[in-house]
PDB file of C-alpha atoms in Angstrom:
ATOM      1  CA  UNK N   1      -2.491 -11.223  -1.780  1.00 92.00           C
ATOM      2  CA  UNK N   2       0.659 -10.763   0.167  1.00 98.00           C
ATOM      3  CA  UNK N   3       2.840  -8.135  -0.304  1.00 98.00           C
ATOM      4  CA  UNK N   4       5.808  -6.397   1.777  1.00 98.00           C
ATOM      5  CA  UNK N   5       6.364  -2.141   2.410  1.00 98.00           C
ATOM      6  CA  UNK N   6      10.303  -1.458   2.176  1.00 98.00           C
ATOM      7  CA  UNK N   7      12.231   1.615   2.846  1.00 98.00           C
ATOM      8  CA  UNK N   8      16.036   2.134   3.846  1.00 97.00           C
ATOM      9  CA  UNK N   9      18.110   4.866   5.208  1.00 97.00           C
ATOM     10  CA  UNK N  10      21.713   5.320   4.213  1.00 97.00           C
ATOM     11  CA  UNK N  11      24.610   7.321   4.669  1.00 97.00           C
ATOM     12  CA  UNK N  12      24.508   8.619   1.210  1.00 96.00           C
ATOM     13  CA  UNK N  13      23.221   8.369  -2.279  1.00 95.00           C
ATOM     14  CA  UNK N  14      25.342   6.242  -4.144  1.00 96.00           C
ATOM     15  CA  UNK N  15      26.226   2.410  -3.034  1.00 96.00           C
ATOM     16  CA  UNK N  16      28.932   2.130  -6.185  1.00 94.00           C
ATOM     17  CA  UNK N  17      30.686   4.899  -3.930  1.00 94.00           C
ATOM     18  CA  UNK N  18      30.915   2.819  -0.556  1.00 95.00           C
ATOM     19  CA  UNK N  19      27.473   4.265   0.875  1.00 97.00           C
ATOM     20  CA  UNK N  20      25.777   1.831   3.250  1.00 98.00           C
ATOM     21  CA  UNK N  21      22.545   0.928   4.601  1.00 98.00           C
ATOM     22  CA  UNK N  22      22.063   2.048   8.215  1.00 98.00           C
ATOM     23  CA  UNK N  23      18.225   1.225   8.398  1.00 97.00           C
ATOM     24  CA  UNK N  24      15.819  -1.080   6.865  1.00 98.00           C
ATOM     25  CA  UNK N  25      12.136  -1.826   7.820  1.00 98.00           C
ATOM     26  CA  UNK N  26       9.590  -3.720   5.676  1.00 98.00           C
ATOM     27  CA  UNK N  27       5.543  -3.902   6.380  1.00 98.00           C
ATOM     28  CA  UNK N  28       3.797  -6.615   5.760  1.00 98.00           C
ATOM     29  CA  UNK N  29       0.312  -5.996   3.822  1.00 98.00           C
ATOM     30  CA  UNK N  30      -2.299  -8.273   2.966  1.00 97.00           C
ATOM     31  CA  UNK N  31      -5.251  -7.388   0.279  1.00 96.00           C
ATOM     32  CA  UNK N  32      -3.528  -3.852   0.357  1.00 96.00           C
ATOM     33  CA  UNK N  33      -3.939  -3.512   4.263  1.00 95.00           C
ATOM     34  CA  UNK N  34      -1.328  -3.939   7.333  1.00 97.00           C
ATOM     35  CA  UNK N  35      -1.726  -6.842   9.318  1.00 97.00           C
ATOM     36  CA  UNK N  36       0.492  -5.922  12.431  1.00 96.00           C
ATOM     37  CA  UNK N  37       3.441  -7.257  10.616  1.00 98.00           C
ATOM     38  CA  UNK N  38       6.760  -5.293  10.636  1.00 98.00           C
ATOM     39  CA  UNK N  39      10.831  -6.487  10.117  1.00 98.00           C
ATOM     40  CA  UNK N  40      12.913  -3.469  11.121  1.00 98.00           C
ATOM     41  CA  UNK N  41      16.799  -2.757  11.645  1.00 98.00           C
ATOM     42  CA  UNK N  42      19.220  -0.293  12.447  1.00 97.00           C
ATOM     43  CA  UNK N  43      22.337  -1.371  10.875  1.00 97.00           C
ATOM     44  CA  UNK N  44      26.289  -0.762  11.775  1.00 97.00           C
ATOM     45  CA  UNK N  45      27.587  -0.023   8.549  1.00 97.00           C
ATOM     46  CA  UNK N  46      30.757  -0.129   8.876  1.00 96.00           C
ATOM     47  CA  UNK N  47      31.592   3.700   8.026  1.00 96.00           C
ATOM     48  CA  UNK N  48      31.590   7.067   9.001  1.00 96.00           C
ATOM     49  CA  UNK N  49      27.749   8.308   8.572  1.00 97.00           C
ATOM     50  CA  UNK N  50      27.792  12.189   6.550  1.00 96.00           C
ATOM     51  CA  UNK N  51      26.300  15.410   8.003  1.00 95.00           C
ATOM     52  CA  UNK N  52      24.618  15.861   5.042  1.00 95.00           C
ATOM     53  CA  UNK N  53      23.412  12.139   6.008  1.00 95.00           C
ATOM     54  CA  UNK N  54      22.260  13.390   9.066  1.00 94.00           C
ATOM     55  CA  UNK N  55      20.476  16.160   8.624  1.00 92.00           C
ATOM     56  CA  UNK N  56      18.642  14.255   7.343  1.00 91.00           C
ATOM     57  CA  UNK N  57      17.140  11.311   9.240  1.00 92.00           C
ATOM     58  CA  UNK N  58      18.691  12.439  12.481  1.00 92.00           C
ATOM     59  CA  UNK N  59      20.901   8.988  12.811  1.00 95.00           C
ATOM     60  CA  UNK N  60      24.907   9.489  13.530  1.00 95.00           C
ATOM     61  CA  UNK N  61      27.583   7.263  14.112  1.00 96.00           C
ATOM     62  CA  UNK N  62      27.012   6.596  18.273  1.00 96.00           C
ATOM     63  CA  UNK N  63      22.861   6.207  17.512  1.00 96.00           C
ATOM     64  CA  UNK N  64      25.107   3.023  15.167  1.00 96.00           C
ATOM     65  CA  UNK N  65      27.247   2.140  17.460  1.00 95.00           C
ATOM     66  CA  UNK N  66      27.022  -1.569  18.709  1.00 96.00           C
ATOM     67  CA  UNK N  67      23.984  -2.141  16.212  1.00 97.00           C
ATOM     68  CA  UNK N  68      24.722  -5.449  14.251  1.00 98.00           C
ATOM     69  CA  UNK N  69      26.419  -5.712  10.512  1.00 98.00           C
ATOM     70  CA  UNK N  70      23.442  -6.203   7.334  1.00 98.00           C
ATOM     71  CA  UNK N  71      25.688  -9.865   6.668  1.00 97.00           C
ATOM     72  CA  UNK N  72      24.158 -10.529  10.789  1.00 97.00           C
ATOM     73  CA  UNK N  73      19.860  -9.874   9.949  1.00 98.00           C
ATOM     74  CA  UNK N  74      20.098 -10.790   6.154  1.00 98.00           C
ATOM     75  CA  UNK N  75      18.655 -13.979   6.259  1.00 97.00           C
ATOM     76  CA  UNK N  76      16.018 -12.834   8.609  1.00 98.00           C
ATOM     77  CA  UNK N  77      14.962 -10.165   6.087  1.00 98.00           C
ATOM     78  CA  UNK N  78      14.974 -12.453   3.270  1.00 98.00           C
ATOM     79  CA  UNK N  79      12.763 -14.242   4.365  1.00 98.00           C
ATOM     80  CA  UNK N  80      10.328 -11.821   6.099  1.00 98.00           C
ATOM     81  CA  UNK N  81      10.002 -10.703   2.050  1.00 98.00           C
ATOM     82  CA  UNK N  82       9.609 -14.053   1.091  1.00 97.00           C
ATOM     83  CA  UNK N  83       8.479 -14.498  -2.902  1.00 97.00           C
ATOM     84  CA  UNK N  84       6.241 -11.392  -2.066  1.00 98.00           C
ATOM     85  CA  UNK N  85       5.724  -8.275  -4.671  1.00 98.00           C
ATOM     86  CA  UNK N  86       8.288  -5.269  -2.814  1.00 98.00           C
ATOM     87  CA  UNK N  87       6.535  -1.864  -2.392  1.00 98.00           C
ATOM     88  CA  UNK N  88       8.635   1.039  -1.794  1.00 98.00           C
ATOM     89  CA  UNK N  89       9.202   5.348  -3.066  1.00 98.00           C
ATOM     90  CA  UNK N  90      11.436   5.559  -5.744  1.00 98.00           C
ATOM     91  CA  UNK N  91      12.125   1.536  -5.575  1.00 98.00           C
ATOM     92  CA  UNK N  92      15.067   1.857  -7.765  1.00 98.00           C
ATOM     93  CA  UNK N  93      17.142   3.526  -4.938  1.00 98.00           C
ATOM     94  CA  UNK N  94      16.361   0.920  -2.411  1.00 98.00           C
ATOM     95  CA  UNK N  95      16.636  -1.958  -4.919  1.00 98.00           C
ATOM     96  CA  UNK N  96      19.983  -0.379  -5.521  1.00 98.00           C
ATOM     97  CA  UNK N  97      21.146  -0.329  -1.879  1.00 98.00           C
ATOM     98  CA  UNK N  98      20.486  -3.710  -0.952  1.00 98.00           C
ATOM     99  CA  UNK N  99      21.239  -5.363  -4.004  1.00 98.00           C
ATOM    100  CA  UNK N 100      25.121  -4.125  -2.314  1.00 98.00           C
ATOM    101  CA  UNK N 101      24.358  -5.119   0.538  1.00 98.00           C
ATOM    102  CA  UNK N 102      23.308  -8.540  -0.262  1.00 98.00           C
ATOM    103  CA  UNK N 103      26.210  -8.777  -3.417  1.00 97.00           C
ATOM    104  CA  UNK N 104      28.678  -8.037   0.056  1.00 96.00           C
ATOM    105  CA  UNK N 105      27.172 -11.575   1.875  1.00 96.00           C
ATOM    106  CA  UNK N 106      26.805 -13.444  -1.176  1.00 96.00           C
ATOM    107  CA  UNK N 107      23.293 -13.024  -1.506  1.00 96.00           C
ATOM    108  CA  UNK N 108      21.241 -12.734  -4.923  1.00 96.00           C
ATOM    109  CA  UNK N 109      20.017  -9.457  -5.663  1.00 96.00           C
ATOM    110  CA  UNK N 110      16.252  -8.948  -5.652  1.00 97.00           C
ATOM    111  CA  UNK N 111      14.592 -10.198  -8.968  1.00 97.00           C
ATOM    112  CA  UNK N 112      13.207  -7.074  -9.644  1.00 96.00           C
ATOM    113  CA  UNK N 113      10.224  -8.242 -11.462  1.00 97.00           C
ATOM    114  CA  UNK N 114       9.096  -8.171  -7.670  1.00 97.00           C
ATOM    115  CA  UNK N 115       9.201  -4.416  -7.917  1.00 98.00           C
ATOM    116  CA  UNK N 116       6.780  -2.550  -7.617  1.00 98.00           C
ATOM    117  CA  UNK N 117       7.692   1.471  -7.487  1.00 98.00           C
ATOM    118  CA  UNK N 118       4.849   3.628  -6.266  1.00 98.00           C
ATOM    119  CA  UNK N 119       6.603   7.194  -7.333  1.00 98.00           C
ATOM    120  CA  UNK N 120       6.312   6.143 -10.363  1.00 98.00           C
ATOM    121  CA  UNK N 121       2.307   5.237 -10.002  1.00 97.00           C
ATOM    122  CA  UNK N 122       2.492   8.958  -8.120  1.00 98.00           C
ATOM    123  CA  UNK N 123       3.494  10.440 -11.716  1.00 97.00           C
ATOM    124  CA  UNK N 124       1.382   8.162 -13.989  1.00 97.00           C
ATOM    125  CA  UNK N 125      -2.012   9.466 -11.507  1.00 96.00           C
ATOM    126  CA  UNK N 126      -0.556  13.213 -10.896  1.00 97.00           C
ATOM    127  CA  UNK N 127       1.696  13.617 -13.915  1.00 97.00           C
ATOM    128  CA  UNK N 128       3.530  17.215 -14.215  1.00 96.00           C
ATOM    129  CA  UNK N 129       2.802  17.548  -9.475  1.00 97.00           C
ATOM    130  CA  UNK N 130       4.904  16.565  -6.633  1.00 97.00           C
ATOM    131  CA  UNK N 131       5.105  13.127  -5.524  1.00 98.00           C
ATOM    132  CA  UNK N 132       6.804  12.873  -3.046  1.00 97.00           C
ATOM    133  CA  UNK N 133       5.891  10.992  -0.107  1.00 96.00           C
ATOM    134  CA  UNK N 134       5.518  14.119   1.795  1.00 95.00           C
ATOM    135  CA  UNK N 135       3.671  15.429  -1.446  1.00 97.00           C
ATOM    136  CA  UNK N 136       1.156  12.475  -1.650  1.00 97.00           C
ATOM    137  CA  UNK N 137       0.246  12.170   2.121  1.00 96.00           C
ATOM    138  CA  UNK N 138      -0.984  16.130   2.294  1.00 95.00           C
ATOM    139  CA  UNK N 139      -2.777  15.595  -1.794  1.00 96.00           C
ATOM    140  CA  UNK N 140      -4.556  12.146  -0.425  1.00 96.00           C
ATOM    141  CA  UNK N 141      -5.026  13.311   3.190  1.00 95.00           C
ATOM    142  CA  UNK N 142      -2.738  11.223   5.271  1.00 95.00           C
ATOM    143  CA  UNK N 143      -1.235  12.574   8.264  1.00 94.00           C
ATOM    144  CA  UNK N 144       2.364  12.929   8.103  1.00 92.00           C
ATOM    145  CA  UNK N 145       2.379  15.258  11.691  1.00 91.00           C
ATOM    146  CA  UNK N 146       4.824  13.462  12.942  1.00 87.00           C
ATOM    147  CA  UNK N 147       7.281  12.759  10.425  1.00 84.00           C
ATOM    148  CA  UNK N 148      10.111  15.484  11.666  1.00 75.00           C
ATOM    149  CA  UNK N 149      12.629  13.672   9.713  1.00 71.00           C
ATOM    150  CA  UNK N 150      13.124  10.447   7.310  1.00 75.00           C
ATOM    151  CA  UNK N 151      13.160   7.230   9.117  1.00 88.00           C
ATOM    152  CA  UNK N 152      12.295   4.072   7.418  1.00 94.00           C
ATOM    153  CA  UNK N 153       9.365   2.534   9.477  1.00 95.00           C
ATOM    154  CA  UNK N 154       7.668   5.743  10.108  1.00 95.00           C
ATOM    155  CA  UNK N 155       8.035   5.858   6.120  1.00 96.00           C
ATOM    156  CA  UNK N 156       6.765   2.290   5.462  1.00 97.00           C
ATOM    157  CA  UNK N 157       3.794   2.934   7.568  1.00 96.00           C
ATOM    158  CA  UNK N 158       2.960   6.493   5.876  1.00 97.00           C
ATOM    159  CA  UNK N 159       3.356   4.647   2.271  1.00 97.00           C
ATOM    160  CA  UNK N 160       0.761   2.005   2.894  1.00 97.00           C
ATOM    161  CA  UNK N 161      -1.415   4.727   3.689  1.00 97.00           C
ATOM    162  CA  UNK N 162      -0.554   6.728   0.389  1.00 97.00           C
ATOM    163  CA  UNK N 163      -0.219   2.676  -1.874  1.00 98.00           C
ATOM    164  CA  UNK N 164      -4.031   2.270  -0.833  1.00 96.00           C
ATOM    165  CA  UNK N 165      -5.065   5.081  -2.266  1.00 96.00           C
ATOM    166  CA  UNK N 166      -3.236   4.911  -5.075  1.00 96.00           C
ATOM    167  CA  UNK N 167      -4.906   1.726  -6.051  1.00 94.00           C
ATOM    168  CA  UNK N 168      -8.390   3.308  -5.040  1.00 89.00           C
ATOM    169  CA  UNK N 169      -8.469   3.412  -1.574  1.00 82.00           C
ATOM    170  CA  UNK N 170     -10.504   0.207  -0.963  1.00 65.00           C
ATOM    171  CA  UNK N 171      -9.606  -2.961   0.120  1.00 58.00           C
ATOM    172  CA  UNK N 172     -10.053  -5.752  -2.007  1.00 60.00           C
ATOM    173  CA  UNK N 173     -13.115  -8.243  -0.908  1.00 56.00           C
ATOM    174  CA  UNK N 174     -14.139  -6.208   1.544  1.00 51.00           C
ATOM    175  CA  UNK N 175     -17.620  -6.602   2.519  1.00 44.00           C
ATOM    176  CA  UNK N 176     -20.202  -6.469   5.210  1.00 43.00           C
ATOM    177  CA  UNK N 177     -20.994  -9.713   6.724  1.00 41.00           C
ATOM    178  CA  UNK N 178     -22.944 -10.855   9.070  1.00 37.00           C
ATOM    179  CA  UNK N 179     -21.100 -11.466  12.724  1.00 40.00           C
ATOM    180  CA  UNK N 180     -21.028 -14.728  14.638  1.00 42.00           C
ATOM    181  CA  UNK N 181     -21.206 -13.691  17.616  1.00 43.00           C
ATOM    182  CA  UNK N 182     -23.538 -11.167  17.901  1.00 45.00           C
ATOM    183  CA  UNK N 183     -25.698 -11.505  14.876  1.00 43.00           C
ATOM    184  CA  UNK N 184     -24.688  -7.713  14.434  1.00 41.00           C
ATOM    185  CA  UNK N 185     -23.742  -6.534  10.813  1.00 42.00           C
ATOM    186  CA  UNK N 186     -19.540  -6.703  10.762  1.00 41.00           C
ATOM    187  CA  UNK N 187     -16.916  -5.589   8.281  1.00 38.00           C
ATOM    188  CA  UNK N 188     -14.889  -8.537   7.642  1.00 36.00           C
ATOM    189  CA  UNK N 189     -12.759  -9.380   5.066  1.00 40.00           C
ATOM    190  CA  UNK N 190     -13.922 -12.230   1.991  1.00 41.00           C
ATOM    191  CA  UNK N 191     -17.215 -13.870   3.614  1.00 43.00           C
ATOM    192  CA  UNK N 192     -19.926 -13.371   1.447  1.00 44.00           C
ATOM    193  CA  UNK N 193     -23.195 -11.827   2.639  1.00 46.00           C
ATOM    194  CA  UNK N 194     -26.544 -13.970   4.175  1.00 53.00           C
ATOM    195  CA  UNK N 195     -29.430 -12.667   2.310  1.00 55.00           C
ATOM    196  CA  UNK N 196     -32.778 -13.932   2.603  1.00 63.00           C
ATOM    197  CA  UNK N 197     -35.239 -12.117  -0.232  1.00 66.00           C
ATOM    198  CA  UNK N 198     -37.859  -9.980   0.997  1.00 67.00           C
ATOM    199  CA  UNK N 199     -40.963  -8.535  -2.005  1.00 72.00           C
ATOM    200  CA  UNK N 200     -42.525  -6.570  -0.770  1.00 79.00           C
ATOM    201  CA  UNK N 201     -46.569  -7.270  -1.454  1.00 81.00           C
ATOM    202  CA  UNK N 202     -48.662  -5.242  -4.309  1.00 78.00           C
ATOM    203  CA  UNK N 203     -51.569  -5.165  -4.464  1.00 85.00           C
ATOM    204  CA  UNK N 204     -53.307  -5.105  -7.534  1.00 84.00           C
ATOM    205  CA  UNK N 205     -55.161  -1.468  -7.102  1.00 84.00           C
ATOM    206  CA  UNK N 206     -51.561  -0.195  -6.603  1.00 83.00           C
ATOM    207  CA  UNK N 207     -50.239  -2.112  -9.344  1.00 81.00           C
ATOM    208  CA  UNK N 208     -52.868  -0.754 -11.896  1.00 83.00           C
ATOM    209  CA  UNK N 209     -52.145   2.817 -10.689  1.00 84.00           C
ATOM    210  CA  UNK N 210     -48.282   2.859 -11.397  1.00 80.00           C
ATOM    211  CA  UNK N 211     -49.376   1.201 -14.875  1.00 79.00           C
ATOM    212  CA  UNK N 212     -51.089   4.068 -15.517  1.00 82.00           C
ATOM    213  CA  UNK N 213     -49.063   6.812 -14.015  1.00 81.00           C
ATOM    214  CA  UNK N 214     -46.219   5.460 -16.709  1.00 77.00           C
ATOM    215  CA  UNK N 215     -48.794   5.339 -19.563  1.00 77.00           C
ATOM    216  CA  UNK N 216     -49.482   8.418 -19.177  1.00 80.00           C
ATOM    217  CA  UNK N 217     -46.267  10.029 -18.414  1.00 77.00           C
ATOM    218  CA  UNK N 218     -43.457   7.799 -20.367  1.00 79.00           C
ATOM    219  CA  UNK N 219     -44.039   7.755 -23.669  1.00 72.00           C
ATOM    220  CA  UNK N 220     -42.793   4.729 -25.984  1.00 72.00           C
ATOM    221  CA  UNK N 221     -41.694   3.048 -23.066  1.00 70.00           C
ATOM    222  CA  UNK N 222     -39.693   0.278 -24.580  1.00 68.00           C
ATOM    223  CA  UNK N 223     -40.862  -2.405 -20.856  1.00 65.00           C
ATOM    224  CA  UNK N 224     -44.355  -1.629 -22.038  1.00 64.00           C
ATOM    225  CA  UNK N 225     -43.467  -3.403 -25.467  1.00 69.00           C
ATOM    226  CA  UNK N 226     -42.564  -6.860 -26.294  1.00 66.00           C
ATOM    227  CA  UNK N 227     -40.991  -9.156 -25.206  1.00 62.00           C
ATOM    228  CA  UNK N 228     -41.178  -6.583 -22.025  1.00 58.00           C
ATOM    229  CA  UNK N 229     -44.217  -6.135 -22.203  1.00 61.00           C
ATOM    230  CA  UNK N 230     -47.179  -8.602 -19.370  1.00 55.00           C
ATOM    231  CA  UNK N 231     -49.978  -7.358 -21.152  1.00 51.00           C
ATOM    232  CA  UNK N 232     -51.142  -6.942 -24.755  1.00 44.00           C
TER     233      UNK N 232
END
């Protein structure tokens, strides 16, 4: 199961008023866990970055001087997303900005059916509580101490941990299996556990003592009645 965690940083809050993407990051998940495969680009927004935006994410005009325009990275970005579901915190915000950038490049917008909004999931799980990424990190025990400012790639990595917890904290198909190399048990994905039944032998005296104990302590036990009983 491949999914992609996505985040953007922008020059402002509204792409319809000329605000642009300045950073785009994506982290690949397989079975809810990061694979190490990431996409991360700083982008020249072709406009000035307002001071209030810089206070949020820390990027200045000088930081983006000489960076590629979105049109230069669009094919690589679309290829990284593939046809996988896309997870973002407050996803309509990121999708709206990316759709505006894609339209400028003559590319189709992102299919909304692929969108998974982790903020909406958090609100369902924790109604009436703060559900920002920072709040969720604190609540779920995710270390966000390095998050001094908004940063798309760091936020993707934090959201990957938060999303795993929102989905139950367990990777699908995660099982104990024997290590092929050393013979010790190892944690792997999607493999069955090889096992050999080892019944514990019980003597007739032990079995009789157990039955007597049950008859004395458990009244009207179902397993002592037909069809479960083995003796009259």
